[in-house]
Amino acid sequence: MYGLTFQDYEEGHKYTSDNEHITANPTPDVIREPDRTVSPLDNSIREPSKTSKDVRIRPRIPLTMEDFKLRSVLGRGSFGKVLLAKYKNTNKMYALKVMRKADIESSPKLDSLLCEKRVFQAVTNRRYPFLINLFGCFHTQDHIIFAMEYAAGGDLSTLLNNKRRPFPESRAIFFSACVVLGLEFLHEQKIVHRDLKLENIVLDEKGFAKITDFGLCKEGIGYGDTTGSPRGTPHYVAPEVCKGKPYTRAVDWWSFGVVIYVMLSGKFPFESHDLKKLTASIIKGKFICPEFLSRNSTSIIKQLLTKKVKARLGASKKDAQDVKEHPFFEQIDWAALLLKNVRPPFLPDIRGAEDVRNFSSAFTSEYPMLTPPKKRAEIPCYEAEAFLDFNWRVDWN
């Protein structure tokens, strides 16, 4: 959620390193080492989109912590936390993703952080409705902060666990359709998400789903392009990632298939608490769709969870368009959904601007504060200079 993993199991594991194929990582919230490429977004994020007349960039008026009043803890990871905060100028609520500079002491980690910022900016410049937008980012002596829009409905994993039963098919279809539009936008910008999962799909106050967490995104991946470094959360990663082979943006569609499977069945298609067994199952094993699933649900899951990449739904040049045309989405009016001119089938229970009932009480019961670092950051000069241009913000009218 919001770029940090808050479940103990998802498990304390991440596929993380170029040098270590599959690693059991007890600290899953570390910023991953990125693939070092020149971002295709570098020239597109400096000014807002011409179609986004209500977004104004204000680089000379940086945000500071003094602009916010901390209200609650929404989640926590090993290198930071997400806090609910009120922006004093407008009383609007934002989710602050706070990370410690001391944990970003290498150039690759900094590159990953700046990539996340670029993706946020590309999304925000278009004010894309099915991806979490950024209000601004800034840094203090010890912390790095992303101020993001607050999705008060919580994430789909928490919702699913609270309901203790699978989602009705109509609800799963709607959430899935929102995700398709989010992935479509990212892929059109040549961005592969690489960590799509229920925890990274959040609901706004009206019940629309949005993809969040751009910390593992890879830029410059259009149709036919590949990257080779393992990334993702074990239960959701594609077989080609498990094998350590170069992979395409089609890995997002595999993860999407897992998301649909979990929403409709309440469990993973491939399950094991042992990472090696889980990996082997994803690579060679078979899954079974529950008999109670509809024909269309079973069909789309099987087409998305296809181990042969070229045969996978969404893997063609048409990308999201192929997914949209599947009968699973036959009741979706894509044009109306894009404009949010539809009524979501589920309305989150939200009772006021500061209501955090859709988040775990294990976090919301904590006192909201910025945790002082155990040590000061020792970032080399050439990396510290990158933060001089880190401050960024918009005004949303």
Short mmCIF file of C-alpha atoms in Angstrom, two decimals:
data_model
loop_
_atom_site.label_atom_id
_atom_site.label_comp_id
_atom_site.label_asym_id
_atom_site.label_seq_id
_atom_site.Cartn_x
_atom_site.Cartn_y
_atom_site.Cartn_z
CA MET A 1 0.00 0.00 0.00
CA TYR A 2 1.33 3.44 -0.97
CA GLY A 3 4.73 1.93 -1.73
CA LEU A 4 5.32 -0.03 1.48
CA THR A 5 4.45 -3.63 2.30
CA PHE A 6 2.48 -3.93 5.50
CA GLN A 7 1.75 -7.66 5.65
CA ASP A 8 4.14 -9.89 7.58
CA TYR A 9 3.82 -12.53 4.90
CA GLU A 10 3.99 -11.49 1.40
CA GLU A 11 5.65 -12.31 3.13
CA GLY A 12 8.92 -11.04 4.20
CA HIS A 13 10.06 -12.08 0.72
CA LYS A 14 10.81 -10.06 -2.38
CA TYR A 15 12.61 -10.79 -5.60
CA THR A 16 15.17 -8.10 -5.25
CA SER A 17 18.62 -8.30 -6.70
CA ASP A 18 20.30 -8.56 -10.05
CA ASN A 19 22.98 -10.75 -8.48
CA GLU A 20 20.74 -12.87 -6.27
CA HIS A 21 18.09 -14.60 -8.31
CA ILE A 22 15.44 -15.20 -5.66
CA THR A 23 16.06 -13.86 -2.19
CA ALA A 24 14.15 -14.36 1.03
CA ASN A 25 14.29 -10.79 2.26
CA PRO A 26 13.31 -10.15 5.87
CA THR A 27 13.02 -6.42 5.13
CA PRO A 28 10.65 -6.22 2.17
CA ASP A 29 10.35 -2.44 2.11
CA VAL A 30 13.87 -1.67 0.95
CA ILE A 31 14.02 0.42 -2.21
CA ARG A 32 15.05 -2.01 -4.92
CA GLU A 33 18.12 -1.60 -7.04
CA PRO A 34 16.92 -0.42 -10.45
CA ASP A 35 18.04 -1.30 -13.93
CA ARG A 36 20.20 1.62 -14.93
CA THR A 37 18.76 3.19 -18.04
CA VAL A 38 17.95 6.66 -19.24
CA SER A 39 14.33 7.42 -18.47
CA PRO A 40 12.10 8.14 -21.47
CA LEU A 41 10.09 10.40 -19.17
CA ASP A 42 12.92 12.83 -18.50
CA ASN A 43 11.68 15.28 -21.13
CA SER A 44 7.99 14.78 -20.49
CA ILE A 45 7.59 15.58 -16.83
CA ARG A 46 8.98 19.06 -16.59
CA GLU A 47 5.73 20.73 -17.53
CA PRO A 48 2.15 19.61 -16.96
CA SER A 49 0.23 18.06 -19.81
CA LYS A 50 -1.56 20.54 -22.03
CA THR A 51 -4.73 18.56 -21.36
CA SER A 52 -4.37 19.07 -17.60
CA LYS A 53 -5.34 22.71 -17.26
CA ASP A 54 -6.05 22.39 -13.53
CA VAL A 55 -2.54 21.25 -12.60
CA ARG A 56 0.02 23.96 -11.89
CA ILE A 57 3.63 23.13 -11.13
CA ARG A 58 5.15 25.17 -8.29
CA PRO A 59 8.81 24.19 -8.08
CA ARG A 60 9.81 27.39 -6.24
CA ILE A 61 7.42 26.87 -3.33
CA PRO A 62 8.52 23.56 -1.86
CA LEU A 63 6.48 21.70 0.69
CA THR A 64 7.82 21.19 4.20
CA MET A 65 6.70 19.17 7.19
CA GLU A 66 5.48 22.41 8.71
CA ASP A 67 2.75 22.44 6.04
CA PHE A 68 1.21 19.27 7.47
CA LYS A 69 -0.41 18.17 10.70
CA LEU A 70 0.07 14.45 11.32
CA ARG A 71 -3.13 12.65 12.18
CA SER A 72 -2.60 8.88 12.07
CA VAL A 73 -0.33 6.02 11.04
CA LEU A 74 -1.68 4.11 8.04
CA GLY A 75 1.07 1.55 7.64
CA ARG A 76 4.65 0.73 8.38
CA GLY A 77 7.60 -0.86 6.62
CA SER A 78 11.13 -1.62 7.68
CA PHE A 79 12.48 1.63 6.19
CA GLY A 80 9.63 3.99 6.93
CA LYS A 81 5.93 4.46 7.31
CA VAL A 82 2.86 5.98 5.73
CA LEU A 83 1.15 8.71 7.72
CA LEU A 84 -2.20 10.40 7.28
CA ALA A 85 -1.66 14.14 7.39
CA LYS A 86 -3.74 17.28 7.01
CA TYR A 87 -2.43 19.96 4.67
CA LYS A 88 -2.88 23.09 6.75
CA ASN A 89 -3.58 25.47 3.84
CA THR A 90 -6.63 23.55 2.64
CA ASN A 91 -7.38 20.99 5.41
CA LYS A 92 -7.21 18.32 2.72
CA MET A 93 -5.92 14.90 3.81
CA TYR A 94 -2.87 13.29 2.20
CA ALA A 95 -0.93 10.09 2.71
CA LEU A 96 2.73 10.81 3.43
CA LYS A 97 5.14 8.06 2.48
CA VAL A 98 8.16 8.74 4.67
CA MET A 99 11.55 7.06 4.10
CA ARG A 100 14.82 7.51 5.91
CA LYS A 101 17.74 8.96 3.99
CA ALA A 102 20.10 6.75 5.96
CA ASP A 103 18.56 3.76 4.19
CA ILE A 104 19.31 5.21 0.74
CA GLU A 105 23.08 5.31 0.80
CA SER A 106 23.82 3.85 -2.61
CA SER A 107 23.42 5.27 -6.07
CA PRO A 108 21.16 2.41 -7.29
CA LYS A 109 18.71 2.99 -4.46
CA LEU A 110 18.67 6.69 -5.20
CA ASP A 111 18.06 5.95 -8.88
CA SER A 112 15.09 3.83 -7.88
CA LEU A 113 13.73 6.63 -5.72
CA LEU A 114 14.06 9.17 -8.53
CA CYS A 115 12.41 6.74 -10.93
CA GLU A 116 9.46 6.51 -8.55
CA LYS A 117 9.28 10.29 -8.52
CA ARG A 118 9.30 10.47 -12.34
CA VAL A 119 6.50 7.93 -12.62
CA PHE A 120 4.46 9.81 -10.03
CA GLN A 121 4.97 13.02 -12.00
CA ALA A 122 3.96 11.43 -15.30
CA VAL A 123 0.78 10.11 -13.70
CA THR A 124 0.01 13.36 -11.90
CA ASN A 125 0.62 15.61 -14.91
CA ARG A 126 -2.27 13.79 -16.56
CA ARG A 127 -4.23 13.46 -13.30
CA TYR A 128 -4.88 9.88 -14.31
CA PRO A 129 -7.84 8.61 -12.27
CA PHE A 130 -6.84 4.97 -11.79
CA LEU A 131 -3.34 5.54 -10.47
CA ILE A 132 -2.46 7.25 -7.19
CA ASN A 133 -1.48 10.86 -7.88
CA LEU A 134 1.23 12.86 -6.16
CA PHE A 135 0.59 16.17 -4.41
CA GLY A 136 4.27 16.80 -3.93
CA CYS A 137 7.59 15.46 -2.69
CA PHE A 138 10.23 17.01 -0.49
CA HIS A 139 12.96 16.10 1.95
CA THR A 140 14.21 17.04 5.37
CA GLN A 141 17.62 16.52 6.89
CA ASP A 142 16.82 12.89 7.64
CA HIS A 143 13.74 11.93 5.63
CA ILE A 144 12.34 11.74 2.11
CA ILE A 145 8.60 12.31 1.78
CA PHE A 146 6.07 11.65 -0.97
CA ALA A 147 2.75 13.42 -0.29
CA MET A 148 0.16 11.33 -2.12
CA GLU A 149 -3.58 11.49 -2.54
CA TYR A 150 -5.31 9.67 0.30
CA ALA A 151 -7.33 6.61 -0.71
CA ALA A 152 -9.57 6.34 2.35
CA GLY A 153 -11.12 3.03 1.27
CA GLY A 154 -7.94 1.11 2.08
CA ASP A 155 -6.36 -1.63 -0.02
CA LEU A 156 -8.06 -4.67 -1.54
CA SER A 157 -6.08 -7.14 0.56
CA THR A 158 -7.31 -5.59 3.80
CA LEU A 159 -10.85 -5.41 2.44
CA LEU A 160 -10.75 -9.05 1.38
CA ASN A 161 -9.39 -10.15 4.76
CA ASN A 162 -11.97 -8.10 6.64
CA LYS A 163 -14.82 -9.60 4.63
CA ARG A 164 -13.37 -13.11 5.15
CA ARG A 165 -14.87 -14.27 1.89
CA PRO A 166 -14.17 -13.75 -1.83
CA PHE A 167 -15.57 -10.72 -3.59
CA PRO A 168 -18.79 -11.09 -5.58
CA GLU A 169 -17.98 -11.43 -9.26
CA SER A 170 -19.52 -8.05 -10.16
CA ARG A 171 -17.26 -6.34 -7.63
CA ALA A 172 -14.16 -8.20 -8.80
CA ILE A 173 -14.94 -7.32 -12.42
CA PHE A 174 -15.26 -3.64 -11.56
CA PHE A 175 -12.04 -3.49 -9.54
CA SER A 176 -10.28 -5.41 -12.31
CA ALA A 177 -11.52 -2.99 -14.96
CA CYS A 178 -10.07 -0.07 -13.00
CA VAL A 179 -6.75 -1.91 -12.80
CA VAL A 180 -6.77 -2.57 -16.55
CA LEU A 181 -7.07 1.15 -17.21
CA GLY A 182 -4.25 1.86 -14.77
CA LEU A 183 -1.94 -0.67 -16.41
CA GLU A 184 -2.92 0.58 -19.85
CA PHE A 185 -1.74 4.07 -18.97
CA LEU A 186 1.55 2.86 -17.51
CA HIS A 187 2.26 0.64 -20.51
CA GLU A 188 1.46 3.46 -22.90
CA GLN A 189 4.15 5.46 -21.10
CA LYS A 190 6.52 2.48 -21.50
CA ILE A 191 6.44 1.74 -17.79
CA VAL A 192 6.08 -1.76 -16.38
CA HIS A 193 4.80 -1.84 -12.79
CA ARG A 194 6.35 -5.17 -11.67
CA ASP A 195 4.64 -5.35 -8.27
CA LEU A 196 0.91 -5.50 -8.94
CA LYS A 197 -0.89 -7.15 -6.02
CA LEU A 198 -3.95 -6.63 -3.85
CA GLU A 199 -1.95 -4.58 -1.34
CA ASN A 200 -1.07 -2.14 -4.13
CA ILE A 201 -4.65 -1.59 -5.27
CA VAL A 202 -6.49 0.96 -3.14
CA LEU A 203 -10.01 2.38 -3.10
CA ASP A 204 -10.97 6.02 -3.08
CA GLU A 205 -13.95 7.31 -1.14
CA LYS A 206 -16.31 6.62 -4.06
CA GLY A 207 -15.22 3.02 -4.56
CA PHE A 208 -12.96 3.38 -7.61
CA ALA A 209 -9.78 1.30 -7.53
CA LYS A 210 -6.34 2.83 -8.10
CA ILE A 211 -2.92 1.27 -8.51
CA THR A 212 -0.25 2.55 -6.16
CA ASP A 213 3.39 1.82 -5.28
CA PHE A 214 5.67 2.76 -8.16
CA GLY A 215 8.85 1.84 -6.30
CA LEU A 216 9.61 -1.19 -8.48
CA CYS A 217 8.59 0.34 -11.80
CA LYS A 218 10.87 0.01 -14.80
CA GLU A 219 10.92 2.71 -17.45
CA GLY A 220 11.57 2.33 -21.16
CA ILE A 221 9.73 -0.98 -21.61
CA GLY A 222 7.48 -0.81 -24.63
CA TYR A 223 6.17 -3.67 -26.74
CA GLY A 224 8.97 -6.15 -27.39
CA ASP A 225 11.36 -4.56 -24.90
CA THR A 226 12.79 -6.69 -22.12
CA THR A 227 14.53 -6.31 -18.80
CA GLY A 228 16.34 -8.93 -16.82
CA SER A 229 16.41 -8.13 -13.12
CA PRO A 230 14.02 -10.08 -10.86
CA ARG A 231 11.38 -7.90 -9.23
CA GLY A 232 8.08 -8.43 -7.46
CA THR A 233 6.32 -10.28 -4.64
CA PRO A 234 6.65 -14.10 -4.82
CA HIS A 235 3.00 -15.15 -5.06
CA TYR A 236 2.40 -12.67 -7.88
CA VAL A 237 5.51 -12.99 -10.06
CA ALA A 238 5.44 -14.60 -13.50
CA PRO A 239 7.30 -17.83 -14.33
CA GLU A 240 9.81 -16.04 -16.54
CA VAL A 241 10.78 -13.84 -13.59
CA CYS A 242 11.23 -16.90 -11.38
CA LYS A 243 13.52 -18.41 -14.01
CA GLY A 244 15.70 -15.30 -14.11
CA LYS A 245 15.04 -14.85 -17.82
CA PRO A 246 14.59 -11.52 -19.61
CA TYR A 247 10.95 -10.57 -19.41
CA THR A 248 8.51 -8.12 -20.98
CA ARG A 249 5.67 -5.97 -19.75
CA ALA A 250 3.53 -9.13 -19.93
CA VAL A 251 4.63 -9.87 -16.35
CA ASP A 252 2.06 -7.28 -15.26
CA TRP A 253 -0.70 -9.28 -16.92
CA TRP A 254 0.36 -12.46 -15.12
CA SER A 255 0.19 -10.56 -11.81
CA PHE A 256 -3.19 -9.23 -12.86
CA GLY A 257 -4.37 -12.82 -13.35
CA VAL A 258 -3.28 -13.64 -9.80
CA VAL A 259 -5.16 -10.59 -8.53
CA ILE A 260 -8.39 -11.75 -10.20
CA TYR A 261 -7.92 -15.31 -8.93
CA VAL A 262 -7.46 -14.12 -5.33
CA MET A 263 -10.40 -11.73 -5.46
CA LEU A 264 -12.73 -14.47 -6.70
CA SER A 265 -11.43 -17.43 -4.68
CA GLY A 266 -9.84 -15.94 -1.57
CA LYS A 267 -6.58 -17.82 -2.13
CA PHE A 268 -3.54 -17.85 -4.42
CA PRO A 269 -3.36 -20.05 -7.54
CA PHE A 270 0.08 -21.22 -6.38
CA GLU A 271 0.61 -21.50 -2.64
CA SER A 272 3.44 -22.47 -0.34
CA HIS A 273 5.15 -20.95 2.68
CA ASP A 274 8.42 -22.31 1.35
CA LEU A 275 9.89 -19.94 -1.23
CA LYS A 276 11.65 -22.65 -3.24
CA LYS A 277 8.51 -24.78 -3.44
CA LEU A 278 6.42 -21.76 -4.37
CA THR A 279 8.85 -20.83 -7.12
CA ALA A 280 8.91 -24.37 -8.49
CA SER A 281 5.13 -24.44 -8.48
CA ILE A 282 4.88 -21.20 -10.42
CA ILE A 283 7.40 -22.43 -12.99
CA LYS A 284 6.14 -25.97 -13.50
CA GLY A 285 2.97 -26.47 -11.49
CA LYS A 286 -0.67 -26.29 -12.46
CA PHE A 287 -3.49 -24.44 -10.78
CA ILE A 288 -7.15 -25.30 -10.53
CA CYS A 289 -9.95 -22.78 -10.76
CA PRO A 290 -12.73 -23.37 -8.22
CA GLU A 291 -15.84 -24.91 -9.72
CA PHE A 292 -18.02 -22.06 -8.48
CA LEU A 293 -16.31 -19.53 -10.77
CA SER A 294 -18.20 -18.50 -13.89
CA ARG A 295 -17.07 -19.56 -17.34
CA ASN A 296 -15.82 -16.07 -18.16
CA SER A 297 -13.91 -15.78 -14.89
CA THR A 298 -12.23 -19.13 -15.40
CA SER A 299 -11.42 -18.23 -18.99
CA ILE A 300 -9.70 -14.93 -18.28
CA ILE A 301 -7.72 -16.38 -15.37
CA LYS A 302 -6.43 -19.23 -17.55
CA GLN A 303 -5.52 -16.87 -20.37
CA LEU A 304 -3.67 -14.52 -18.03
CA LEU A 305 -1.90 -17.26 -16.07
CA THR A 306 -0.41 -18.78 -19.20
CA LYS A 307 3.24 -19.72 -18.73
CA LYS A 308 4.02 -19.29 -22.44
CA VAL A 309 4.48 -15.54 -22.63
CA LYS A 310 3.50 -15.00 -26.26
CA ALA A 311 0.20 -16.81 -25.65
CA ARG A 312 -0.63 -14.80 -22.54
CA LEU A 313 -3.59 -12.44 -22.72
CA GLY A 314 -2.25 -8.89 -22.96
CA ALA A 315 1.16 -9.93 -24.30
CA SER A 316 0.48 -8.82 -27.86
CA LYS A 317 1.13 -5.38 -29.28
CA LYS A 318 -2.50 -4.50 -28.48
CA ASP A 319 -1.69 -4.93 -24.77
CA ALA A 320 -4.65 -3.81 -22.63
CA GLN A 321 -7.03 -3.72 -25.59
CA ASP A 322 -6.94 -7.51 -25.81
CA VAL A 323 -7.76 -7.75 -22.12
CA LYS A 324 -10.62 -5.27 -22.43
CA GLU A 325 -12.19 -7.33 -25.20
CA HIS A 326 -12.41 -10.50 -23.09
CA PRO A 327 -16.02 -11.54 -22.25
CA PHE A 328 -15.17 -11.16 -18.54
CA PHE A 329 -15.56 -7.42 -19.14
CA GLU A 330 -18.57 -7.55 -21.47
CA GLN A 331 -20.66 -5.38 -19.12
CA ILE A 332 -18.00 -2.67 -18.77
CA ASP A 333 -18.49 0.61 -20.60
CA TRP A 334 -14.83 1.57 -20.88
CA ALA A 335 -15.43 5.13 -22.04
CA ALA A 336 -17.82 5.81 -19.16
CA LEU A 337 -15.49 4.17 -16.65
CA LEU A 338 -12.55 6.26 -17.81
CA LEU A 339 -14.63 9.37 -17.12
CA LYS A 340 -15.86 7.81 -13.84
CA ASN A 341 -19.42 8.19 -15.08
CA VAL A 342 -20.46 4.88 -13.55
CA ARG A 343 -21.58 3.82 -10.09
CA PRO A 344 -19.12 1.47 -8.37
CA PRO A 345 -20.72 -1.70 -6.97
CA PHE A 346 -19.09 -1.17 -3.57
CA LEU A 347 -18.95 1.98 -1.45
CA PRO A 348 -16.31 1.97 1.31
CA ASP A 349 -17.48 2.74 4.83
CA ILE A 350 -15.92 6.16 5.45
CA ARG A 351 -17.24 8.48 8.16
CA GLY A 352 -15.38 11.73 7.84
CA ALA A 353 -12.21 13.07 6.29
CA GLU A 354 -9.95 11.62 8.98
CA ASP A 355 -11.64 8.23 9.24
CA VAL A 356 -9.06 5.40 9.11
CA ARG A 357 -11.37 2.48 9.82
CA ASN A 358 -10.34 0.82 6.55
CA PHE A 359 -6.75 0.47 7.73
CA SER A 360 -5.30 -1.93 10.26
CA SER A 361 -5.77 -0.88 13.89
CA ALA A 362 -2.29 -2.28 14.52
CA PHE A 363 -1.03 0.85 12.76
CA THR A 364 -3.75 3.42 13.32
CA SER A 365 -3.42 2.98 17.09
CA GLU A 366 0.18 4.24 16.94
CA TYR A 367 1.10 7.84 17.62
CA PRO A 368 1.85 9.61 14.30
CA MET A 369 5.37 10.99 14.17
CA LEU A 370 8.53 10.96 12.08
CA THR A 371 10.83 8.39 13.64
CA PRO A 372 14.34 9.80 14.13
CA PRO A 373 16.98 7.75 12.31
CA LYS A 374 19.39 5.61 14.28
CA LYS A 375 22.19 7.17 12.28
CA ARG A 376 22.64 10.16 10.04
CA ALA A 377 22.66 9.61 6.31
CA GLU A 378 26.09 9.51 4.77
CA ILE A 379 25.11 10.08 1.16
CA PRO A 380 28.03 10.92 -1.16
CA CYS A 381 28.09 14.45 -2.54
CA TYR A 382 27.17 13.44 -6.10
CA GLU A 383 24.08 11.69 -4.76
CA ALA A 384 23.15 14.41 -2.27
CA GLU A 385 23.05 16.87 -5.17
CA ALA A 386 20.14 14.92 -6.63
CA PHE A 387 17.99 16.06 -3.72
CA LEU A 388 18.52 19.69 -4.65
CA ASP A 389 16.00 19.14 -7.44
CA PHE A 390 13.87 16.65 -5.53
CA ASN A 391 11.27 19.13 -4.26
CA TRP A 392 8.17 19.14 -6.47
CA ARG A 393 4.53 19.98 -6.01
CA VAL A 394 1.27 20.79 -7.74
CA ASP A 395 -1.80 22.76 -6.81
CA TRP A 396 -5.06 20.98 -7.54
CA ASN A 397 -7.92 23.44 -7.97
#
